[in-house]
Amino acid sequence: MICHHSPAGWQVYRVEDILLVKRLLPVRNDPSTLLIEEHMLDSMTPAYFNEVHLLLTVLDLDFTDESKAIQAIHLQTLNERTRGVLRPASEFTEPDCRVIRQI
């Protein structure tokens, strides 16, 4: 995926996974089990509950031109900068981002 971040240019990301955020709570019994927090009646809604997040790897520095970013994807000349970046999917809007499928 490539995204335009003004004024820096186009950033390339590899989408590793798409996640729906829910939290689990440990129940202290033997053997220990996990319970989805939404099932706890006295619990507050957790932050980011039911929001879709993307697990990303950030690739190479920003490109000044969209076509150069796409070309780098197809030529497989990108280097990983940061792995395991979790961001809300809502940050990646259609006008600013493009999904590029590597063939």
XYZ file of N, CA, C and O in Angstrom:
412
model
N 0.863 -1.164 0.000
C 0.000 0.000 0.000
C 0.908 1.224 0.000
O 1.944 1.232 0.657
N 0.526 2.225 -0.745
C 1.253 3.487 -0.733
C 0.296 4.589 -0.279
O -0.891 4.560 -0.589
N 0.846 5.534 0.484
C 0.032 6.633 0.997
C 0.771 7.939 0.824
O 1.982 8.015 1.040
N 0.022 8.950 0.466
C 0.589 10.287 0.301
C 0.495 11.031 1.622
O -0.584 11.226 2.167
N 1.655 11.399 2.159
C 1.735 12.160 3.396
C 2.366 13.506 3.065
O 3.570 13.589 2.851
N 1.559 14.539 2.977
C 2.078 15.871 2.643
C 2.931 16.393 3.775
O 2.609 16.179 4.934
N 3.980 17.115 3.540
C 4.619 17.372 2.248
C 5.695 16.348 1.916
O 6.382 16.462 0.906
N 5.853 15.319 2.743
C 6.967 14.377 2.591
C 6.921 13.579 1.288
O 7.946 13.327 0.685
N 5.767 13.157 0.863
C 5.664 12.369 -0.356
C 4.908 11.074 -0.115
O 4.031 11.007 0.741
N 5.278 10.038 -0.852
C 4.591 8.752 -0.817
C 5.367 7.759 0.035
O 6.542 7.528 -0.189
N 4.687 7.167 1.014
C 5.281 6.164 1.888
C 4.753 4.794 1.480
O 3.576 4.654 1.170
N 5.623 3.796 1.479
C 5.238 2.441 1.105
C 5.114 1.588 2.366
O 5.991 1.615 3.229
N 4.016 0.837 2.446
C 3.757 -0.070 3.558
C 3.444 -1.458 3.007
O 2.828 -1.590 1.954
N 3.821 -2.487 3.745
C 3.359 -3.838 3.449
C 2.347 -4.181 4.533
O 2.645 -4.092 5.730
N 1.145 -4.547 4.130
C 0.094 -4.914 5.080
C 0.311 -6.375 5.455
O 0.202 -7.263 4.614
N 0.634 -6.603 6.730
C 0.892 -7.956 7.214
C -0.398 -8.643 7.657
O -0.545 -9.847 7.486
N -1.311 -7.853 8.232
C -2.544 -8.443 8.733
C -3.572 -7.343 8.968
O -3.224 -6.171 9.097
N -4.826 -7.727 9.017
C -5.933 -6.831 9.346
C -6.547 -7.367 10.627
O -6.888 -8.552 10.712
N -6.663 -6.501 11.646
C -7.089 -6.941 12.971
C -8.324 -6.184 13.440
O -8.436 -4.985 13.208
N -9.210 -6.884 14.112
C -10.333 -6.267 14.797
C -9.983 -6.316 16.273
O -9.772 -7.392 16.835
N -9.872 -5.158 16.913
C -9.348 -5.092 18.270
C -10.421 -5.428 19.293
O -11.479 -4.821 19.332
N -10.123 -6.443 20.096
C -10.892 -6.812 21.276
C -9.848 -7.148 22.332
O -8.708 -7.458 22.006
N -10.211 -7.071 23.582
C -9.249 -7.398 24.635
C -9.723 -8.600 25.412
O -10.916 -8.798 25.619
N -8.752 -9.372 25.861
C -9.037 -10.549 26.674
C -8.576 -10.301 28.096
O -7.551 -9.669 28.327
N -9.344 -10.799 29.050
C -8.989 -10.691 30.465
C -8.709 -12.086 31.009
O -9.442 -13.027 30.711
N -7.659 -12.223 31.816
C -7.417 -13.525 32.438
C -8.401 -13.761 33.576
O -8.699 -12.857 34.345
N -8.931 -14.937 33.658
C -9.777 -15.332 34.778
C -8.909 -16.212 35.659
O -8.359 -17.220 35.198
N -8.773 -15.816 36.913
C -7.846 -16.526 37.803
C -8.513 -17.754 38.405
O -9.018 -17.738 39.513
N -8.492 -18.780 37.638
C -8.925 -20.078 38.144
C -7.920 -21.114 37.637
O -6.980 -20.772 36.940
N -8.121 -22.347 37.986
C -7.152 -23.361 37.587
C -7.866 -24.394 36.739
O -8.802 -25.030 37.219
N -7.543 -24.594 35.493
C -6.500 -23.899 34.749
C -6.970 -22.501 34.340
O -8.163 -22.251 34.182
N -6.032 -21.619 34.149
C -6.326 -20.238 33.808
C -6.993 -20.157 32.432
O -6.625 -20.874 31.510
N -7.984 -19.282 32.302
C -8.682 -19.110 31.033
C -8.737 -17.625 30.688
O -8.447 -16.769 31.514
N -9.126 -17.351 29.467
C -9.277 -15.968 29.007
C -10.738 -15.705 28.686
O -11.446 -16.575 28.184
N -11.178 -14.496 28.983
C -12.560 -14.089 28.749
C -12.553 -12.801 27.954
O -11.777 -11.889 28.254
N -13.394 -12.701 26.926
C -13.487 -11.469 26.141
C -14.074 -10.384 27.036
O -15.092 -10.583 27.692
N -13.420 -9.220 27.055
C -13.788 -8.157 27.984
C -15.225 -7.680 27.798
O -15.881 -7.298 28.764
N -15.740 -7.711 26.592
C -17.111 -7.242 26.365
C -18.133 -8.089 27.101
O -19.254 -7.658 27.339
N -17.762 -9.313 27.521
C -18.683 -10.177 28.247
C -18.709 -9.885 29.743
O -19.516 -10.454 30.469
N -17.832 -9.013 30.196
C -17.806 -8.622 31.607
C -18.821 -7.501 31.810
O -18.701 -6.434 31.219
N -19.825 -7.735 32.621
C -20.903 -6.765 32.781
C -20.455 -5.481 33.471
O -21.001 -4.415 33.202
N -19.461 -5.555 34.339
C -19.036 -4.357 35.071
C -17.851 -3.657 34.405
O -17.276 -2.742 34.944
N -17.508 -4.062 33.227
C -16.330 -3.542 32.545
C -16.702 -2.364 31.643
O -17.756 -2.331 31.026
N -15.801 -1.383 31.564
C -15.975 -0.279 30.614
C -15.513 -0.752 29.246
O -14.685 -1.654 29.143
N -16.020 -0.132 28.204
C -15.591 -0.482 26.856
C -14.113 -0.148 26.699
O -13.690 0.970 26.990
N -13.296 -1.097 26.247
C -11.868 -0.825 26.102
C -11.583 0.168 24.972
O -12.388 0.310 24.044
N -10.462 0.829 25.080
C -10.040 1.748 24.025
C -9.904 0.971 22.721
O -9.460 -0.172 22.715
N -10.296 1.576 21.636
C -10.195 1.006 20.284
C -11.064 -0.234 20.087
O -10.847 -0.994 19.165
N -12.043 -0.437 20.942
C -12.879 -1.627 20.851
C -13.632 -1.660 19.522
O -14.231 -0.678 19.100
N -13.595 -2.800 18.865
C -14.257 -3.048 17.573
C -13.762 -2.145 16.445
O -14.473 -1.944 15.473
N -12.569 -1.592 16.578
C -11.976 -0.823 15.485
C -11.050 -1.735 14.689
O -10.332 -2.561 15.246
N -11.062 -1.548 13.381
C -10.183 -2.318 12.510
C -8.823 -1.628 12.467
O -8.732 -0.415 12.275
N -7.778 -2.407 12.693
C -6.404 -1.911 12.641
C -5.622 -2.685 11.590
O -5.954 -3.827 11.275
N -4.582 -2.061 11.065
C -3.684 -2.715 10.126
C -2.351 -2.956 10.808
O -1.807 -2.054 11.447
N -1.835 -4.163 10.686
C -0.492 -4.477 11.145
C 0.418 -4.305 9.935
O 0.258 -5.006 8.931
N 1.343 -3.358 10.028
C 2.126 -2.935 8.866
C 3.621 -3.124 9.067
O 4.119 -3.113 10.194
N 4.320 -3.237 7.943
C 5.764 -3.071 7.893
C 5.997 -1.821 7.064
O 5.478 -1.705 5.948
N 6.738 -0.873 7.627
C 7.056 0.363 6.911
C 8.279 0.087 6.052
O 9.292 -0.420 6.532
N 8.169 0.406 4.772
C 9.256 0.178 3.832
C 9.882 1.504 3.421
O 9.248 2.547 3.516
N 11.095 1.468 2.966
C 11.881 2.599 2.484
C 11.357 3.993 2.794
O 10.206 4.175 3.182
N 12.202 4.939 2.607
C 11.862 6.341 2.840
C 10.816 6.814 1.849
O 10.543 6.154 0.843
N 10.283 7.980 2.108
C 9.237 8.536 1.248
C 9.729 8.759 -0.178
O 10.869 9.139 -0.408
N 8.833 8.521 -1.120
C 9.095 8.795 -2.530
C 8.424 10.109 -2.901
O 7.304 10.379 -2.463
N 9.065 10.901 -3.701
C 8.493 12.187 -4.109
C 7.424 12.009 -5.184
O 6.605 12.894 -5.382
N 7.423 10.862 -5.842
C 6.511 10.628 -6.958
C 5.811 9.278 -6.783
O 6.462 8.277 -6.448
N 4.519 9.248 -7.003
C 3.735 8.019 -6.851
C 4.233 6.912 -7.776
O 4.352 5.756 -7.367
N 4.560 7.253 -9.008
C 5.001 6.236 -9.965
C 6.322 5.590 -9.549
O 6.544 4.404 -9.793
N 7.197 6.337 -8.891
C 8.468 5.765 -8.418
C 8.225 4.775 -7.280
O 8.895 3.751 -7.180
N 7.252 5.068 -6.428
C 6.897 4.149 -5.354
C 6.329 2.856 -5.925
O 6.703 1.758 -5.495
N 5.445 2.971 -6.897
C 4.846 1.787 -7.535
C 5.918 0.974 -8.250
O 5.950 -0.259 -8.154
N 6.827 1.644 -8.935
C 7.906 0.959 -9.636
C 8.795 0.191 -8.647
O 9.177 -0.952 -8.904
N 9.107 0.787 -7.523
C 9.935 0.123 -6.510
C 9.250 -1.132 -5.973
O 9.909 -2.137 -5.691
N 7.922 -1.090 -5.843
C 7.172 -2.272 -5.394
C 7.301 -3.391 -6.421
O 7.629 -4.527 -6.091
N 7.052 -3.069 -7.689
C 7.097 -4.084 -8.745
C 8.499 -4.632 -8.972
O 8.664 -5.809 -9.292
N 9.515 -3.800 -8.804
C 10.898 -4.253 -8.978
C 11.461 -4.920 -7.721
O 12.584 -5.417 -7.730
N 10.691 -4.886 -6.630
C 11.078 -5.472 -5.349
C 12.416 -4.915 -4.856
O 13.296 -5.654 -4.416
N 12.555 -3.598 -4.911
C 13.789 -2.940 -4.479
C 13.630 -2.220 -3.142
O 14.463 -1.391 -2.793
N 12.588 -2.547 -2.405
C 12.313 -1.874 -1.136
C 12.999 -2.575 0.031
O 13.167 -3.787 0.029
N 13.368 -1.810 1.027
C 13.959 -2.341 2.257
C 13.028 -2.063 3.419
O 12.387 -1.019 3.472
N 12.992 -2.994 4.376
C 12.166 -2.805 5.566
C 12.798 -1.779 6.481
O 13.997 -1.802 6.704
N 11.978 -0.852 6.994
C 12.435 0.117 7.987
C 11.942 -0.250 9.377
O 12.697 -0.285 10.318
N 10.627 -0.521 9.495
C 10.041 -0.817 10.801
C 8.966 -1.889 10.640
O 8.074 -1.749 9.813
N 9.054 -2.934 11.477
C 8.048 -4.002 11.469
C 7.110 -3.835 12.656
O 7.453 -3.232 13.662
N 5.922 -4.421 12.529
C 4.995 -4.491 13.653
C 4.345 -3.173 14.023
O 4.038 -2.939 15.178
N 4.098 -2.321 13.039
C 3.433 -1.038 13.294
C 1.928 -1.267 13.221
O 1.415 -1.782 12.233
N 1.221 -0.903 14.290
C -0.224 -1.081 14.348
C -0.895 0.278 14.231
O -0.651 1.167 15.049
N -1.724 0.463 13.202
C -2.398 1.738 12.964
C -3.870 1.492 12.658
O -4.220 0.525 11.989
N -4.740 2.405 13.101
C -6.154 2.282 12.750
C -6.352 2.368 11.235
O -5.727 3.209 10.571
N -7.185 1.499 10.705
C -7.456 1.506 9.267
C -8.044 2.844 8.825
O -7.852 3.268 7.680
N -8.715 3.539 9.736
C -9.330 4.833 9.397
C -8.297 5.906 9.030
O -8.643 6.910 8.432
N -7.024 5.689 9.382
C -5.969 6.642 9.012
C -5.579 6.544 7.537
O -4.913 7.422 7.021
N -6.007 5.476 6.879
C -5.611 5.238 5.495
C -6.820 5.439 4.584
O -7.508 4.492 4.228
N -7.069 6.698 4.243
C -8.262 7.047 3.482
C -8.039 6.872 1.986
O -6.914 6.976 1.488
N -9.118 6.647 1.285
C -9.056 6.386 -0.151
C -8.412 7.510 -0.966
O -7.625 7.221 -1.858
N -8.683 8.767 -0.697
C -8.040 9.794 -1.537
C -6.520 9.831 -1.400
O -5.828 10.220 -2.326
N -5.987 9.395 -0.236
C -4.560 9.512 0.012
C -3.790 8.211 -0.128
O -2.563 8.221 -0.129
N -4.468 7.077 -0.227
C -3.781 5.782 -0.244
C -4.230 4.941 -1.433
O -5.348 5.055 -1.896
N -3.310 4.092 -1.869
C -3.584 3.180 -2.976
C -3.084 1.784 -2.573
O -1.994 1.656 -2.023
N -3.866 0.777 -2.892
C -3.426 -0.609 -2.673
C -2.793 -1.079 -3.967
O -3.403 -1.021 -5.024
N -1.551 -1.526 -3.844
C -0.809 -2.012 -4.998
C -0.554 -3.494 -4.771
O 0.034 -3.874 -3.759
N -0.994 -4.309 -5.698
C -0.774 -5.758 -5.573
C 0.495 -6.117 -6.308
O 0.670 -5.774 -7.473
N 1.366 -6.808 -5.609
C 2.599 -7.263 -6.223
C 2.297 -8.533 -7.012
O 1.732 -9.460 -6.485
N 2.688 -8.552 -8.248
C 2.397 -9.706 -9.121
C 3.589 -10.613 -9.196
O 4.699 -10.242 -9.207
